[in-house]
mmCIF file of C-alpha atoms in Angstrom:
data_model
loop_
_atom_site.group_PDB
_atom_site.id
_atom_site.type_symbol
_atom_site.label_atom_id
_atom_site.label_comp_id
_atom_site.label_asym_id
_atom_site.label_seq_id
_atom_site.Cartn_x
_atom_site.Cartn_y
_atom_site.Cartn_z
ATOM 1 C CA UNK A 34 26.131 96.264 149.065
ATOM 2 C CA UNK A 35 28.482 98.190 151.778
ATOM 3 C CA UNK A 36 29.966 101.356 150.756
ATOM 4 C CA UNK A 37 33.325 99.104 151.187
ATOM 5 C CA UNK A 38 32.450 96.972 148.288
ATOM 6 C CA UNK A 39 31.279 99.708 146.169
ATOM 7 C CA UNK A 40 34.654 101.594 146.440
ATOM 8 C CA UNK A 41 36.619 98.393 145.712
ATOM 9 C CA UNK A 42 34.333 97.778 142.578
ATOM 10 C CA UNK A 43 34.745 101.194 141.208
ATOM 11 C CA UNK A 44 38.256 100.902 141.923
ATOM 12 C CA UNK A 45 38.442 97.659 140.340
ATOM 13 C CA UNK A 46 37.025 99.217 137.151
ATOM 14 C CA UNK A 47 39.181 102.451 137.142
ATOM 15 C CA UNK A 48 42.091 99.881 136.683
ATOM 16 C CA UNK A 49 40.734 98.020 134.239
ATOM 17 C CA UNK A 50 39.935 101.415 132.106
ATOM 18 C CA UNK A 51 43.548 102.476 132.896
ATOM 19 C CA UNK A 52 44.770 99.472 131.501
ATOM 20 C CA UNK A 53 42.939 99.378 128.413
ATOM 21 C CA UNK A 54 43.934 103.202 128.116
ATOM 22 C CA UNK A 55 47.587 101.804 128.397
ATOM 23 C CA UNK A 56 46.877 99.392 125.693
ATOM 24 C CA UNK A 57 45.442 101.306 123.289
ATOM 25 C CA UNK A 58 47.708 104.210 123.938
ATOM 26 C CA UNK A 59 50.515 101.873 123.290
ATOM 27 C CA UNK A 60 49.220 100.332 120.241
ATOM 28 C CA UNK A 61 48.503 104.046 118.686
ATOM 29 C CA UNK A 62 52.666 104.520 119.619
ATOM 30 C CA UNK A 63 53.600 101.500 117.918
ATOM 31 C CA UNK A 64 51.471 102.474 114.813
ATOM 32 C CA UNK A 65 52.755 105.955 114.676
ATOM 33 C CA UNK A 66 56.174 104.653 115.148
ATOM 34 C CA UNK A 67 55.571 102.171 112.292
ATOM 35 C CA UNK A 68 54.287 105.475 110.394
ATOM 36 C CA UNK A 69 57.231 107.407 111.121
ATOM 37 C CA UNK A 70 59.704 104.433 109.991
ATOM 38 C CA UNK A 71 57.446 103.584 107.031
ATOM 39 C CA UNK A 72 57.935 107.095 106.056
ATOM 40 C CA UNK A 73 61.110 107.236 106.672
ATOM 41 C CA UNK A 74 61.775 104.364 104.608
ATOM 42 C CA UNK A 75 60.008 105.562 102.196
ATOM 43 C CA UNK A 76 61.736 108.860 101.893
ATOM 44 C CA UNK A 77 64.891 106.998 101.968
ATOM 45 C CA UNK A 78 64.435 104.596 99.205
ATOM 46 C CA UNK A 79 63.108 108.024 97.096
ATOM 47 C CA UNK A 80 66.222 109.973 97.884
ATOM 48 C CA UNK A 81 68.126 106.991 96.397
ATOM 49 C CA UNK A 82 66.569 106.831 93.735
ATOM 50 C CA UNK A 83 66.543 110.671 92.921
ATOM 51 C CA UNK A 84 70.481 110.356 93.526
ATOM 52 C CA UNK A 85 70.865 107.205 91.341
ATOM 53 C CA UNK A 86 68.970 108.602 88.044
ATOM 54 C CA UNK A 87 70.927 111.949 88.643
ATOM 55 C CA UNK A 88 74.358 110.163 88.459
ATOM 56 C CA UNK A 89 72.710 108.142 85.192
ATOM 57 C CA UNK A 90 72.036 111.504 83.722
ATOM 58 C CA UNK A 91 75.387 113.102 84.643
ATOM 59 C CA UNK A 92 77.434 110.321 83.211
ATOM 60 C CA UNK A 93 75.646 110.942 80.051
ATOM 61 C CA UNK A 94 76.109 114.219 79.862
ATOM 62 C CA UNK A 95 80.100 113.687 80.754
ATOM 63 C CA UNK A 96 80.271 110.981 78.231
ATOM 64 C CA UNK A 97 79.408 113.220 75.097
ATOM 65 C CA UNK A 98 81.101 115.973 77.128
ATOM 66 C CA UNK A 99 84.686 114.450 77.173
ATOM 67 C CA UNK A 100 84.532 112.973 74.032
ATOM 68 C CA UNK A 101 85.406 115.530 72.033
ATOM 69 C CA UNK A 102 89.247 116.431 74.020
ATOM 70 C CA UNK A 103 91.164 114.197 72.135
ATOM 71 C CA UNK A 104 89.412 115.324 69.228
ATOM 72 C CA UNK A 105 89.716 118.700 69.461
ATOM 73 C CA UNK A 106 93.431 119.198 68.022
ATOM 74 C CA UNK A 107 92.221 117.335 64.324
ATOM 75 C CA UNK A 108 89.317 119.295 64.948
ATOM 76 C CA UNK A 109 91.419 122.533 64.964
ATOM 77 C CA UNK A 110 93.804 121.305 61.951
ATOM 78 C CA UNK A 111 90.541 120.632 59.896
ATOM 79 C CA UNK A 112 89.188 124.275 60.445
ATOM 80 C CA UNK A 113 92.113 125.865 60.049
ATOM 81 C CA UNK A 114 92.543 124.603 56.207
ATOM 82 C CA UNK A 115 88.912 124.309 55.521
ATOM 83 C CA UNK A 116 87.312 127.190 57.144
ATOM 84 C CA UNK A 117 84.851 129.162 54.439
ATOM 85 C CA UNK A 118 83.416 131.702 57.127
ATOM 86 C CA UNK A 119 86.447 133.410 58.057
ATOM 87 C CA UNK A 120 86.304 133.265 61.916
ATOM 88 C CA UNK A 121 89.387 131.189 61.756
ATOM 89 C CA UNK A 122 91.696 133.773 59.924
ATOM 90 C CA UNK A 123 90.627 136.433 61.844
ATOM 91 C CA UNK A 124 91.170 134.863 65.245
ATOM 92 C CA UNK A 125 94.560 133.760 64.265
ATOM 93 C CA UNK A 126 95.401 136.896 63.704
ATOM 94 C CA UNK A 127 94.576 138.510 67.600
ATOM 95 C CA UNK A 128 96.005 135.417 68.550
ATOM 96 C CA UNK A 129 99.269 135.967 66.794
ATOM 97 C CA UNK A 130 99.154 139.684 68.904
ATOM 98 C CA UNK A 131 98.877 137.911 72.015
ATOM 99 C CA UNK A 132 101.914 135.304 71.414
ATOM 100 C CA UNK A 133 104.010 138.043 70.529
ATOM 101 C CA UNK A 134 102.879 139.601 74.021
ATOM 102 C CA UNK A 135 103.901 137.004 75.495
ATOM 103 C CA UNK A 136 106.695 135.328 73.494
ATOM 104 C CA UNK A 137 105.196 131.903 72.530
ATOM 105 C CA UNK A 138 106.216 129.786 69.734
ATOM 106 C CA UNK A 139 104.238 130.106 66.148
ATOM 107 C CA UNK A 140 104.026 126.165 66.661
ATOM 108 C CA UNK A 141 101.478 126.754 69.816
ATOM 109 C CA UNK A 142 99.252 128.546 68.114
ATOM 110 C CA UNK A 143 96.674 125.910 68.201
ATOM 111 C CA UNK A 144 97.191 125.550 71.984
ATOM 112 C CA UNK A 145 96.266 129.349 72.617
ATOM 113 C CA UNK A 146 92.889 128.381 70.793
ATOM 114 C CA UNK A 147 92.281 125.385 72.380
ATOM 115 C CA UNK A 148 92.406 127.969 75.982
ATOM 116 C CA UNK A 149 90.504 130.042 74.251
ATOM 117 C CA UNK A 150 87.613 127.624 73.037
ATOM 118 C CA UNK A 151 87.883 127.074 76.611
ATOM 119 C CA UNK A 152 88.055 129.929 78.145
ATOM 120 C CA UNK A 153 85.261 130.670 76.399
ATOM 121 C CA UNK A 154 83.377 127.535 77.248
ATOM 122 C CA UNK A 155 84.041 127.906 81.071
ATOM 123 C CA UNK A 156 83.121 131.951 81.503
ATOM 124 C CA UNK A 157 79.680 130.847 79.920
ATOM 125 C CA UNK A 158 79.167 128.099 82.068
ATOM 126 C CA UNK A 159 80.097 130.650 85.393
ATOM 127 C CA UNK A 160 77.464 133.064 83.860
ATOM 128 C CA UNK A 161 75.029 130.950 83.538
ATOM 129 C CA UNK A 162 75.192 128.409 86.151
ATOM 130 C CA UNK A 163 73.890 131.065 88.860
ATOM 131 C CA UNK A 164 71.305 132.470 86.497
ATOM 132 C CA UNK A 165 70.084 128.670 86.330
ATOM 133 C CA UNK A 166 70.220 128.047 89.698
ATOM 134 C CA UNK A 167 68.131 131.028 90.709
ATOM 135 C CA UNK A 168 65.196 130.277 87.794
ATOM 136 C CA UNK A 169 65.287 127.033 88.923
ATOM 137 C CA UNK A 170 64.556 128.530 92.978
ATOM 138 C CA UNK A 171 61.472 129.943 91.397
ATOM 139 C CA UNK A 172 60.119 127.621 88.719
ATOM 140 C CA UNK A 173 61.715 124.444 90.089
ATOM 141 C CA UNK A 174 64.374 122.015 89.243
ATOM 142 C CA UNK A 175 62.700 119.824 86.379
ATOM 143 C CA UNK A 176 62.276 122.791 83.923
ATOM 144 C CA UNK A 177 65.200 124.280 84.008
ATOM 145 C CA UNK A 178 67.039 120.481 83.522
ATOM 146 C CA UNK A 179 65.107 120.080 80.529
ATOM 147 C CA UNK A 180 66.286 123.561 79.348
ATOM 148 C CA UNK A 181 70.141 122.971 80.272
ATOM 149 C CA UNK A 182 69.741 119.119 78.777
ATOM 150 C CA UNK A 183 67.958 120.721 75.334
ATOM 151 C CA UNK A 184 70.310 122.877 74.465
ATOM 152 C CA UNK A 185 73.366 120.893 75.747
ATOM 153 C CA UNK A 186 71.400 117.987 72.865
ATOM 154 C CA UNK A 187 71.160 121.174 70.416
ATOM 155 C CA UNK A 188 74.982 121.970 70.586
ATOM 156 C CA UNK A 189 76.060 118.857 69.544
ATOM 157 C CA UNK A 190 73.544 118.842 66.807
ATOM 158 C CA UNK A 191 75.389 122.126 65.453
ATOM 159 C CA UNK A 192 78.555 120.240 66.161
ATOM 160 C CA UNK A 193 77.284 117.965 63.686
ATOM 161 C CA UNK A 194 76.762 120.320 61.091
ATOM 162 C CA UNK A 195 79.141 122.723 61.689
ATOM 163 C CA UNK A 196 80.686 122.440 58.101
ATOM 164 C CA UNK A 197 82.853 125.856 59.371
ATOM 165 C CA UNK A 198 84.542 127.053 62.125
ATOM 166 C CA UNK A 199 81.726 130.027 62.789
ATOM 167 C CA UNK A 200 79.217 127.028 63.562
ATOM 168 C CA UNK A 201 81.793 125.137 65.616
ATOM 169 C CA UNK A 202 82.061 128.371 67.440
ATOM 170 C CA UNK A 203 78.507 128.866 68.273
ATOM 171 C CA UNK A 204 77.584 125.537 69.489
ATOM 172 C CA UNK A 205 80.464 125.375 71.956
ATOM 173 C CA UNK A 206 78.295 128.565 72.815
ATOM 174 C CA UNK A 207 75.514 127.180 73.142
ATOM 175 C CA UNK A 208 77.391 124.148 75.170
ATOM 176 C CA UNK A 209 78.556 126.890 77.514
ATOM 177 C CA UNK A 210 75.505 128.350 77.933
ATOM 178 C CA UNK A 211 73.528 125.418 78.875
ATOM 179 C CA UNK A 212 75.893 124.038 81.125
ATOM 180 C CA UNK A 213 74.220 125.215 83.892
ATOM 181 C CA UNK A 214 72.960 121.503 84.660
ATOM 182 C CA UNK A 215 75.729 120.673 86.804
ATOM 183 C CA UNK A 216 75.008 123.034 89.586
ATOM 184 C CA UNK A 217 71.236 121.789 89.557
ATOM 185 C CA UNK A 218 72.637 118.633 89.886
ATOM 186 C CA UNK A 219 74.012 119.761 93.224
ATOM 187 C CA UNK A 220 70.970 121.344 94.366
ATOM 188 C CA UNK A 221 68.321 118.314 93.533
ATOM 189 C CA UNK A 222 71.209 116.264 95.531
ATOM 190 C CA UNK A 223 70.726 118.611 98.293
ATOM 191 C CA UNK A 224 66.942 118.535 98.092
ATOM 192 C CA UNK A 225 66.745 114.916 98.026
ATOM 193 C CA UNK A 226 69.141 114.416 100.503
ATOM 194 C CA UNK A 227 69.548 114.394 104.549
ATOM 195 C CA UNK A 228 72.982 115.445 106.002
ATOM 196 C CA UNK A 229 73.703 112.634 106.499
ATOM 197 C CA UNK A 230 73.367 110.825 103.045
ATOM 198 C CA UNK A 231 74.035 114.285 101.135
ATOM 199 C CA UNK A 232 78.375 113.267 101.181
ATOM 200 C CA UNK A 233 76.943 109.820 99.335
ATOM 201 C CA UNK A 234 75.528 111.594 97.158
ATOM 202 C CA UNK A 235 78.344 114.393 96.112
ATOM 203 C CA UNK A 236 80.359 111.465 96.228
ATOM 204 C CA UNK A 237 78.535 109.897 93.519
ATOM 205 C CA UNK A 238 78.829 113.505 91.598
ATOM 206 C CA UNK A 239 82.475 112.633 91.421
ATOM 207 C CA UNK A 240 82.441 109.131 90.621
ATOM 208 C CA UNK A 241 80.326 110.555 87.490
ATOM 209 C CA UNK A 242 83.203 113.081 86.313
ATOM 210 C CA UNK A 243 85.621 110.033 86.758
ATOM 211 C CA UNK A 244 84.105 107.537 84.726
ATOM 212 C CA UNK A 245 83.151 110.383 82.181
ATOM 213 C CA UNK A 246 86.607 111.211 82.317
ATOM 214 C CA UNK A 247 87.513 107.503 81.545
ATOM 215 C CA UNK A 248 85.782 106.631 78.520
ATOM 216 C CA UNK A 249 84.350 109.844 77.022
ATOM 217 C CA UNK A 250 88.273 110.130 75.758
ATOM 218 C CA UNK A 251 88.434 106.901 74.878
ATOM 219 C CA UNK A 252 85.270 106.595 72.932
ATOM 220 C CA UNK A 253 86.348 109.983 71.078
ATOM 221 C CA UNK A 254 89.805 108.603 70.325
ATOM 222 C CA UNK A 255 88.068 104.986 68.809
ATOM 223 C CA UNK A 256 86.237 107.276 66.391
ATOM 224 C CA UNK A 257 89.288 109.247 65.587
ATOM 225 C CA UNK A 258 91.008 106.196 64.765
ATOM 226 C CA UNK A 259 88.399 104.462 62.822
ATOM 227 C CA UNK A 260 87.240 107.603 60.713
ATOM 228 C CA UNK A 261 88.935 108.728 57.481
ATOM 229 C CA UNK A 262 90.139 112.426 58.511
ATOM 230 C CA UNK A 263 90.902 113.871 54.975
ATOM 231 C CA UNK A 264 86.926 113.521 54.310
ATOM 232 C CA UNK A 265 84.999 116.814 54.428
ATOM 233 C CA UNK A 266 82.741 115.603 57.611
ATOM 234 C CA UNK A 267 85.059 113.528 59.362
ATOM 235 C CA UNK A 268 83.277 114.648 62.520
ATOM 236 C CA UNK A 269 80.012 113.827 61.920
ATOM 237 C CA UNK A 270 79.870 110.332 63.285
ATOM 238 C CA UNK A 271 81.559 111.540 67.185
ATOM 239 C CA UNK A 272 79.322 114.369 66.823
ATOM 240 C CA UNK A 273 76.358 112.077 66.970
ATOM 241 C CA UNK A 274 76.724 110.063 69.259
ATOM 242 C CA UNK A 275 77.545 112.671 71.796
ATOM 243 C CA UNK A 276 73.810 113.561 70.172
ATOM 244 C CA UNK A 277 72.953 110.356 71.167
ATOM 245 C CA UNK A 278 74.523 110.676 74.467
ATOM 246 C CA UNK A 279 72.499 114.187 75.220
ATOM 247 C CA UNK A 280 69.319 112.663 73.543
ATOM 248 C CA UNK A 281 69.721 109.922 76.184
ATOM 249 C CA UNK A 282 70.157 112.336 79.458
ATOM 250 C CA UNK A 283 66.924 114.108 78.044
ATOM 251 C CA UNK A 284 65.209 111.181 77.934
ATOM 252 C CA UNK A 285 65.994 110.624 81.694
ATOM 253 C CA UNK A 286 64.634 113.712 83.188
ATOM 254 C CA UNK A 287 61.912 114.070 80.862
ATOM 255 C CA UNK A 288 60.473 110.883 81.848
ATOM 256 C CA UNK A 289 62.153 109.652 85.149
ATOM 257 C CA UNK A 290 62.983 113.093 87.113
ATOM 258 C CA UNK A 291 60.191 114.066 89.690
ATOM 259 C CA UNK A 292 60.092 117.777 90.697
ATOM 260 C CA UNK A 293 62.238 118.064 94.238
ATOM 261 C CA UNK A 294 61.510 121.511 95.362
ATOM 262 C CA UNK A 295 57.531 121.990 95.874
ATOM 263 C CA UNK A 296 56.032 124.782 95.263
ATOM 264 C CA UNK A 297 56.139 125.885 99.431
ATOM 265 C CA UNK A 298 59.557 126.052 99.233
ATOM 266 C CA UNK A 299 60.299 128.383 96.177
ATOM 267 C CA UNK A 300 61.179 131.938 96.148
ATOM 268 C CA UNK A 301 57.546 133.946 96.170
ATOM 269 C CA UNK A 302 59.351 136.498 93.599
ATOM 270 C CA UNK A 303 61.627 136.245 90.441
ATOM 271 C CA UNK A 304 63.302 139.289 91.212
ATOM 272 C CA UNK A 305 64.580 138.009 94.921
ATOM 273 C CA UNK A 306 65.712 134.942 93.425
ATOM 274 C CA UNK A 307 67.490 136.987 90.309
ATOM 275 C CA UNK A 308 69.069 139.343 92.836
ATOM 276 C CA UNK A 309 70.886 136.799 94.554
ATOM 277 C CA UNK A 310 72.097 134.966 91.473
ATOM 278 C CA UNK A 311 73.667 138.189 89.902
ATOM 279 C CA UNK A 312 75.317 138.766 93.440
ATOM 280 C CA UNK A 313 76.941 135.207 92.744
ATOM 281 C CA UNK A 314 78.295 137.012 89.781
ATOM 282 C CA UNK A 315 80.530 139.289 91.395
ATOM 283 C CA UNK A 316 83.648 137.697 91.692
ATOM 284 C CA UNK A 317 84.645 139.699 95.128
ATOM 285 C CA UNK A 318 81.053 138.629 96.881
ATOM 286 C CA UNK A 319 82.006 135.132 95.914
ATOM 287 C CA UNK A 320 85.656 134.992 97.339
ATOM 288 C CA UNK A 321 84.126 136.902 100.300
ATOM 289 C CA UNK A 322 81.188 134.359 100.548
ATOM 290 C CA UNK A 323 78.724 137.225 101.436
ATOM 291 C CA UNK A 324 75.818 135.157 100.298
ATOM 292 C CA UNK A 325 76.224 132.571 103.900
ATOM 293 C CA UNK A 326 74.890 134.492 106.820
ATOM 294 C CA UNK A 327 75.173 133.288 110.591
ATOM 295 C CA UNK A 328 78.825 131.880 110.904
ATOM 296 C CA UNK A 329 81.369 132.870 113.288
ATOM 297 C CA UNK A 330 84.365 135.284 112.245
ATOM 298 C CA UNK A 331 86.489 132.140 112.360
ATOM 299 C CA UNK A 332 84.478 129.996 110.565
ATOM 300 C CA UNK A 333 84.065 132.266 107.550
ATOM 301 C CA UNK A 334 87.791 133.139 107.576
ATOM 302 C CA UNK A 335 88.102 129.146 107.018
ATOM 303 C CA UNK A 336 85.772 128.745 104.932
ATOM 304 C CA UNK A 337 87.597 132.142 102.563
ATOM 305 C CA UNK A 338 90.311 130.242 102.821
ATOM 306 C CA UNK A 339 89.423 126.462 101.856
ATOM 307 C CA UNK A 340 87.217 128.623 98.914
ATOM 308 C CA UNK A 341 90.887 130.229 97.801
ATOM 309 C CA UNK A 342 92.407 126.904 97.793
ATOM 310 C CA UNK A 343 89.895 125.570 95.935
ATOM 311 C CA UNK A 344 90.007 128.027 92.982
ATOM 312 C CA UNK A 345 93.540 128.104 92.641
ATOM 313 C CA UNK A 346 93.135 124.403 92.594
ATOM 314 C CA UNK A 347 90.554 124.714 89.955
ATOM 315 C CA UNK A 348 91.970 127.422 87.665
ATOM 316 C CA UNK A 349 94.658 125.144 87.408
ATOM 317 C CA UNK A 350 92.770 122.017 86.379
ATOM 318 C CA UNK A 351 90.526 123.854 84.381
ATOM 319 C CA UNK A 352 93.388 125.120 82.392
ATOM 320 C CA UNK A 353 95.129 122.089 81.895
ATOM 321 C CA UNK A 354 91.701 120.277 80.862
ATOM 322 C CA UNK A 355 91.521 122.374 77.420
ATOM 323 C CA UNK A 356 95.082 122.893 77.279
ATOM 324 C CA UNK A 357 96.928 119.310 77.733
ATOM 325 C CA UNK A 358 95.393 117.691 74.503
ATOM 326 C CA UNK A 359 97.325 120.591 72.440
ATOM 327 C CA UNK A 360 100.020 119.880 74.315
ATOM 328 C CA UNK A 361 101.086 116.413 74.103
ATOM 329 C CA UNK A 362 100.011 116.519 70.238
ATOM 330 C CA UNK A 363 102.579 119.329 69.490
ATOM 331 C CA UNK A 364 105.295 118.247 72.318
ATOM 332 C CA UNK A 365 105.033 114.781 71.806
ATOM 333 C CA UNK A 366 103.239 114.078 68.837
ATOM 334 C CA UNK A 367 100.428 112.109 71.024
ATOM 335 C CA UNK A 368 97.565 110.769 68.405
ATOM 336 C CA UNK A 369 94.215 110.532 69.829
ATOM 337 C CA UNK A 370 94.473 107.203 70.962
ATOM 338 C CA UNK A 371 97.541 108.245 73.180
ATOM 339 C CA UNK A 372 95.387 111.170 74.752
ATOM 340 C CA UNK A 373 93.151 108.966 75.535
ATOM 341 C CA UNK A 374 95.036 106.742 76.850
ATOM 342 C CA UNK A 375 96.373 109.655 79.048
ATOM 343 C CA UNK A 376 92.679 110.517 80.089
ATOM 344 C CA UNK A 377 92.353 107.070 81.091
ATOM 345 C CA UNK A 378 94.774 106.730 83.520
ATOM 346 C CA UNK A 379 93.667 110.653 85.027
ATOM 347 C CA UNK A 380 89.969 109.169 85.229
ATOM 348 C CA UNK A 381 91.432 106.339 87.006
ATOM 349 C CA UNK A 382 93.574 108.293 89.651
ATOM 350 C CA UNK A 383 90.185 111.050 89.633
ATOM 351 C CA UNK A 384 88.003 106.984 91.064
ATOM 352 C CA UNK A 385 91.028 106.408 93.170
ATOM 353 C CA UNK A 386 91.556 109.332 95.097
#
């Protein structure tokens, strides 16, 4: 054999070995691409799911939630002439102080405890919703769920027996307290979530309040039309089925909530993750935003701004959430069944818009 023919044979081969290279380097792309979109899938159809059974638990919780506003004026009557622990006379009369303060009508005075049940409610909630969120950084989302979702189920247990207005009092405590469920809400949505699916998913946080908004009311008002008021325990049967509602959104992260923040991405320490949450507390570090580092002048001056909007936009929903029921029952003589008519039509408007 020449040297000629030897070079062409070698060369022959070194094609050959390139091309089955090429082959089986493409074939190795097209599996790892198959990986990669398999994956991807995958982690799609989770974060789905994660977002679907969070709106399921939600509406639960905003179901028994919203059920009790059109109850909550009867609820007020029934204390007021039946109370054996006191609470009520003795509130009624710092209450009367503060209408003379500020020159309301004795007829309202029902009103000025519905803002304060509320009031009350809501301050708990901004306590603890922070606190919450910054166990849950270390310890992870599931626990503290079942925690909020316990003693959200244990408050309208109390409700149940709350044969006085000192046990009505403490398990809208107790409510408050354990209300830190919505904010987790937020952050297994983010943890789930891409950025580009995470506005589906907020979305979906709002289509919750809406349709909790809808027919919590309405369910309330069926019971306050169907139930004999003049008995003792009138209350008993709304109070538990909003059990039943809570008992239901346990159920749901008990058995069909999977952890979303491993263990990698907690906070190594308690006390760094307890730092920041009591900095969330301070109501000037909050309208400042000093918890977001590495945004321009100009973007944190909007986003001060959009965040002042919002909570003027909020302290005057918020108000008129615990306030409006009182309202219409005293200005226009609404029944429960009007209210929740009225909450109706809001929940609709809330889908709408």
């Amino acid at each position: 054999m020449t040297a000629t023919s030897t070079l062409k044979s070698r060369s022959g081969n070194q094609v050959i070995n390139n091309n089955d290279a090429e082959v089986s380097t493409t074939k190795s792309h097209k599996k790892l691409t198959n990986s990669f979109q398999n994956s991807d899938d995958s982690a799609g159809n989770n974060s789905r799911s994660m977002v679907t059974l969070i709106f399921i638990s939600l509406l639960f919780d905003l179901l028994a939630f919203t059920m009790i506003l059109p109850l909550m004026p009867s609820l007020l009557e029934h204390y007021r002439q039946n109370d054996s622990s006191g609470l009520y006379n003795l509130l009624t009369q710092r209450i009367h102080w503060f209408q003379q303060l500020v020159g309301a009508p004795e007829r309202y005075t029902s009103v000025l405890y519905g803002g304060f049940l509320g009031s009350m409610f809501s301050f708990l909630q901004f306590v603890a919703s922070p606190i919450v969120g910054g166990l849950s950084d270390y310890y992870g989302r599931k626990p503290l769920m079942l925690l909020c979702a316990s003693g959200i189920a244990l408050s309208y247990l109390l409700w149940a027996f709350s044969s006085n207005f000192a046990l009505f009092v403490l398990a809208r405590l107790v409510g408050g307290i354990s209300k830190g469920n919505i904010s987790l809400c937020m952050s297994i949505i983010t943890d789930v979530s891409s950025v580009k699916t995470r506005a589906f998913g907020m979305a979906l946080v709002g289509v919750a309040f809406s349709v909790g908004f809808i027919a919590g009311p309405t369910i309330g008002a069926l019971f306050a039309r169907s139930l004999n008021k003049s008995v003792g325990s009138w209350y008993l049967a709304p109070s538990l089925c909003a059990f039943a509602f809570a008992l239901c959104d346990l159920g749901i992260i008990a058995f069909g909530l999977k952890e979303t923040l491993p263990k990698e991405k907690r906070v190594k320490e308690i006390s760094s993750a307890m730092s920041y949450a009591i900095q969330l507390l301070d109501v000037r570090s909050i309208f400042k935003f000093s918890a977001i580092k590495k945004v321009s002048k100009a973007e944190m001056f909007a986003l001060r701004k959009i965040g002042l909007i919002y909570f003027l936009y909020l302290f005057l929903y918020s108000g008129l959430e615990f306030t409006v029921t009182f309202l219409m029952y005293h200005k226009f003589g609404y029944n429960s069944m009007e209210q929740a008519k009225m909450f109706l039509m809001t929940g609709v408007v809330m889908a709408i818009l």
